[in-house]
mmCIF file of C-alpha atoms in Angstrom:
data_model
loop_
_atom_site.group_PDB
_atom_site.id
_atom_site.type_symbol
_atom_site.label_atom_id
_atom_site.label_comp_id
_atom_site.label_asym_id
_atom_site.label_seq_id
_atom_site.Cartn_x
_atom_site.Cartn_y
_atom_site.Cartn_z
ATOM 1 C CA MET A 1 113.831 56.291 82.801
ATOM 2 C CA ASN A 2 110.446 57.580 83.238
ATOM 3 C CA GLU A 3 107.906 55.613 85.449
ATOM 4 C CA ALA A 4 105.735 54.810 82.385
ATOM 5 C CA VAL A 5 108.546 52.647 80.916
ATOM 6 C CA LEU A 6 109.107 51.046 84.294
ATOM 7 C CA TYR A 7 105.461 50.033 84.558
ATOM 8 C CA ALA A 8 105.416 48.958 80.867
ATOM 9 C CA ARG A 9 108.374 46.668 81.440
ATOM 10 C CA TYR A 10 106.793 45.304 84.679
ATOM 11 C CA ASN A 11 103.548 44.677 82.752
ATOM 12 C CA GLN A 12 105.494 42.755 80.065
ATOM 13 C CA ALA A 13 107.514 40.794 82.558
ATOM 14 C CA GLY A 14 104.345 39.901 84.473
ATOM 15 C CA ASN A 15 102.620 38.741 81.258
ATOM 16 C CA LYS A 16 105.421 36.533 80.222
ATOM 17 C CA VAL A 17 105.495 34.789 83.661
ATOM 18 C CA ILE A 18 101.734 34.303 83.672
ATOM 19 C CA PHE A 19 101.601 33.007 80.212
ATOM 20 C CA SER A 20 104.453 30.604 80.910
ATOM 21 C CA LEU A 21 102.514 29.435 84.159
ATOM 22 C CA LEU A 22 99.265 28.961 82.354
ATOM 23 C CA ASP A 23 100.840 27.369 79.304
ATOM 24 C CA LYS A 24 102.032 24.525 81.652
ATOM 25 C CA LEU A 25 98.390 23.723 82.607
ATOM 26 C CA SER A 26 96.175 21.450 80.488
ATOM 27 C CA ASN A 27 93.758 23.393 78.313
ATOM 28 C CA GLU A 28 90.912 21.970 80.439
ATOM 29 C CA GLU A 29 92.490 23.495 83.520
ATOM 30 C CA ARG A 30 93.209 26.777 81.885
ATOM 31 C CA GLU A 31 89.580 27.013 80.601
ATOM 32 C CA LYS A 32 87.793 25.711 83.648
ATOM 33 C CA ASP A 33 85.280 28.280 85.019
ATOM 34 C CA ARG A 34 87.008 29.535 88.292
ATOM 35 C CA GLY A 35 83.949 31.722 89.306
ATOM 36 C CA SER A 36 85.667 35.036 88.483
ATOM 37 C CA PHE A 37 83.811 37.609 86.319
ATOM 38 C CA TYR A 38 86.031 36.512 83.428
ATOM 39 C CA GLY A 39 85.495 32.782 84.190
ATOM 40 C CA SER A 40 88.608 31.071 83.432
ATOM 41 C CA LEU A 41 92.356 31.778 83.967
ATOM 42 C CA SER A 42 92.581 32.258 80.063
ATOM 43 C CA GLY A 43 89.606 34.634 80.116
ATOM 44 C CA LEU A 44 91.212 36.705 83.028
ATOM 45 C CA PHE A 45 94.522 36.630 81.045
ATOM 46 C CA ARG A 46 92.871 37.593 77.874
ATOM 47 C CA HIS A 47 91.087 40.554 79.758
ATOM 48 C CA ILE A 48 94.407 41.799 80.775
ATOM 49 C CA ILE A 49 95.538 42.004 77.234
ATOM 50 C CA GLY A 50 92.309 43.309 75.897
ATOM 51 C CA GLY A 51 92.532 45.969 78.653
ATOM 52 C CA THR A 52 95.915 47.013 77.696
ATOM 53 C CA CYS A 53 94.843 47.374 74.043
ATOM 54 C CA PHE A 54 91.781 49.502 75.141
ATOM 55 C CA PHE A 55 93.869 51.857 77.236
ATOM 56 C CA LEU A 56 96.537 52.256 74.631
ATOM 57 C CA GLY A 57 93.781 52.977 72.020
ATOM 58 C CA MET A 58 92.338 55.768 74.404
ATOM 59 C CA TYR A 59 95.840 57.415 74.454
ATOM 60 C CA LYS A 60 96.292 57.610 70.850
ATOM 61 C CA ALA A 61 94.345 60.839 70.138
ATOM 62 C CA ALA A 62 96.035 62.547 73.180
ATOM 63 C CA LEU A 63 99.426 61.681 71.794
ATOM 64 C CA SER A 64 98.693 62.873 68.133
ATOM 65 C CA GLY A 65 101.749 65.139 68.268
ATOM 66 C CA ASN A 66 104.076 62.337 69.265
ATOM 67 C CA ALA A 67 104.659 60.251 66.033
ATOM 68 C CA ALA A 68 106.801 57.609 67.763
ATOM 69 C CA ALA A 69 104.109 57.009 70.475
ATOM 70 C CA VAL A 70 101.384 56.806 67.913
ATOM 71 C CA LYS A 71 103.326 54.467 65.756
ATOM 72 C CA ALA A 72 103.856 52.148 68.828
ATOM 73 C CA ILE A 73 100.175 52.169 69.631
ATOM 74 C CA SER A 74 99.105 51.776 66.034
ATOM 75 C CA ALA A 75 100.783 48.184 65.988
ATOM 76 C CA ILE A 76 98.040 46.837 67.977
ATOM 77 C CA GLU A 77 95.358 47.883 65.461
ATOM 78 C CA THR A 78 96.502 44.950 63.215
ATOM 79 C CA LEU A 79 96.052 42.335 65.914
ATOM 80 C CA PRO A 80 93.227 39.922 65.407
ATOM 81 C CA LYS A 81 90.311 40.246 67.812
ATOM 82 C CA LEU A 82 90.864 38.252 70.936
ATOM 83 C CA PRO A 83 88.648 35.240 70.938
ATOM 84 C CA GLU A 84 85.842 34.909 73.460
ATOM 85 C CA GLY A 85 84.783 31.971 75.468
ATOM 86 C CA ALA A 86 86.801 28.767 75.994
ATOM 87 C CA LEU A 87 90.007 28.569 73.734
ATOM 88 C CA SER A 88 91.247 25.444 71.923
ATOM 89 C CA GLU A 89 94.906 24.640 72.561
ATOM 90 C CA VAL A 90 95.768 26.071 69.213
ATOM 91 C CA GLN A 91 94.116 29.346 70.046
ATOM 92 C CA TRP A 92 95.896 29.399 73.337
ATOM 93 C CA LYS A 93 99.230 29.047 71.663
ATOM 94 C CA GLU A 94 98.333 31.744 69.087
ATOM 95 C CA LEU A 95 97.577 34.055 71.909
ATOM 96 C CA GLU A 96 101.093 34.284 72.858
ATOM 97 C CA SER A 97 101.926 36.425 69.774
ATOM 98 C CA ALA A 98 99.089 38.914 70.671
ATOM 99 C CA VAL A 99 100.386 39.159 74.243
ATOM 100 C CA ASN A 100 103.913 40.039 72.799
ATOM 101 C CA ALA A 101 102.522 42.455 70.289
ATOM 102 C CA ALA A 102 100.354 44.366 72.936
ATOM 103 C CA ASP A 103 103.265 44.437 75.421
ATOM 104 C CA SER A 104 105.634 45.581 72.778
ATOM 105 C CA SER A 105 103.223 48.393 71.747
ATOM 106 C CA TYR A 106 102.756 49.416 75.497
ATOM 107 C CA THR A 107 106.555 49.563 75.970
ATOM 108 C CA GLY A 108 107.214 51.343 72.741
ATOM 109 C CA MET A 109 104.671 54.035 73.551
ATOM 110 C CA ALA A 110 105.979 54.408 77.042
ATOM 111 C CA GLU A 111 109.573 54.764 75.678
ATOM 112 C CA ALA A 112 108.389 57.487 73.280
ATOM 113 C CA LEU A 113 106.768 59.689 75.958
ATOM 114 C CA SER A 114 108.165 63.016 77.076
ATOM 115 C CA ASP A 115 107.604 64.605 80.281
ATOM 116 C CA SER A 116 105.216 66.992 78.763
ATOM 117 C CA ASP A 117 103.139 64.242 77.296
ATOM 118 C CA LEU A 118 102.173 62.977 80.781
ATOM 119 C CA SER A 119 100.004 66.101 81.247
ATOM 120 C CA LEU A 120 98.212 65.667 77.987
ATOM 121 C CA PRO A 121 94.387 65.382 78.438
ATOM 122 C CA VAL A 122 92.948 61.942 77.623
ATOM 123 C CA LYS A 123 89.205 62.033 76.807
ATOM 124 C CA ILE A 124 87.115 59.618 78.974
ATOM 125 C CA GLU A 125 83.608 58.604 78.786
ATOM 126 C CA TRP A 126 82.902 57.566 82.263
ATOM 127 C CA TYR A 127 82.411 59.569 85.537
ATOM 128 C CA GLY A 128 79.231 60.918 83.975
ATOM 129 C CA GLY A 129 81.297 63.336 81.778
ATOM 130 C CA ASN A 130 82.844 65.071 84.835
ATOM 131 C CA PRO A 131 85.665 65.235 84.189
ATOM 132 C CA ALA A 132 85.588 65.001 80.404
ATOM 133 C CA SER A 133 89.262 64.200 80.322
ATOM 134 C CA VAL A 134 92.152 63.470 82.659
ATOM 135 C CA PRO A 135 95.991 63.790 82.311
ATOM 136 C CA LEU A 136 97.708 60.843 80.512
ATOM 137 C CA SER A 137 99.709 60.169 83.650
ATOM 138 C CA PHE A 138 96.443 59.275 85.512
ATOM 139 C CA MET A 139 95.396 57.090 82.754
ATOM 140 C CA LEU A 140 98.753 55.278 82.635
ATOM 141 C CA SER A 141 98.245 54.627 86.244
ATOM 142 C CA GLN A 142 94.743 53.255 85.539
ATOM 143 C CA LEU A 143 96.293 50.801 83.138
ATOM 144 C CA VAL A 144 98.680 49.620 85.884
ATOM 145 C CA VAL A 145 96.068 49.217 88.416
ATOM 146 C CA HIS A 146 93.732 47.440 86.176
ATOM 147 C CA ASN A 147 96.293 44.894 85.035
ATOM 148 C CA THR A 148 97.638 44.463 88.603
ATOM 149 C CA HIS A 149 94.160 43.880 89.900
ATOM 150 C CA HIS A 150 93.467 40.997 87.281
ATOM 151 C CA ARG A 151 96.891 39.524 87.862
ATOM 152 C CA GLY A 152 95.983 39.265 91.533
ATOM 153 C CA GLN A 153 92.869 37.286 90.647
ATOM 154 C CA ILE A 154 95.030 34.959 88.485
ATOM 155 C CA SER A 155 97.513 34.636 91.513
ATOM 156 C CA GLN A 156 94.691 33.729 93.879
ATOM 157 C CA ILE A 157 93.474 31.020 91.627
ATOM 158 C CA LEU A 158 96.993 29.732 91.061
ATOM 159 C CA ASP A 159 97.420 29.700 94.861
ATOM 160 C CA SER A 160 94.277 27.659 95.365
ATOM 161 C CA LEU A 161 95.703 25.207 92.795
ATOM 162 C CA LYS A 162 98.901 25.121 94.727
ATOM 163 C CA ILE A 163 100.982 26.528 91.868
ATOM 164 C CA ASP A 164 103.884 28.710 92.847
ATOM 165 C CA ASN A 165 103.526 32.045 91.246
ATOM 166 C CA ASP A 166 105.391 35.435 91.969
ATOM 167 C CA TYR A 167 105.150 38.085 89.436
ATOM 168 C CA SER A 168 104.142 40.905 91.777
ATOM 169 C CA GLY A 169 107.384 42.692 92.186
ATOM 170 C CA ILE A 170 109.024 45.251 89.851
ATOM 171 C CA ASP A 171 112.395 44.065 89.037
ATOM 172 C CA VAL A 172 115.022 46.771 89.988
ATOM 173 C CA ALA A 173 117.082 45.770 86.951
ATOM 174 C CA PHE A 174 114.448 47.705 84.919
ATOM 175 C CA LEU A 175 115.808 50.932 86.350
ATOM 176 C CA GLY A 176 119.143 50.421 84.795
ATOM 177 C CA LYS A 177 117.800 49.946 81.347
#
C-alpha cells in the first residue's frame, strides 16, 4: 500500500471519530463560538471537509491521465456547497453524507495512484508563482498537514470541555489492507 492510501484512510477514520464525538454534543455546544478562526467546532470540522475537497480539486488536472483517480475526485463535484455560519440540527445531520462522500473520493483517488503519479506537477497559485507547481506527493502531504492541524484545534477544544478524544494515531491495521 502506498502512503497516500494510508493517509487517506487515516483521514477517513479521524473524520468518523470526530463526527461521532461532535454528534453527541447539543447543537448549541457544536455551534458555540470557541474563538478559533473558524469559530465553532462544526465550523472547524466543515473547514477540514472543505479543505479536502479543495485539495482534491487541485489534483484533478495533474491526474488527467489517470481515469480512475479523476473519476474518484469527480464524485465531490456533485456535493452540495457546505453551509456557512451556524448549522441547524438538520444541516448537521446532512453534513455526515458530505463527509463520507469527500472521504470516499479521497480514498478512491489515493487507491488509484501509481508511483509515477506522485511526481506529477500540481499547479499552485501561492508562493508568488515561484514555484508554479509542485509534485503531487508534496500536495498530498499538504492535505494531511492541513487536516491534522485543524483536527488538533478540535482536540484542544474537546480537551477544554473534558471530552475524551483520541484520533491522532494511524491504525496499523491500515497497513494490512
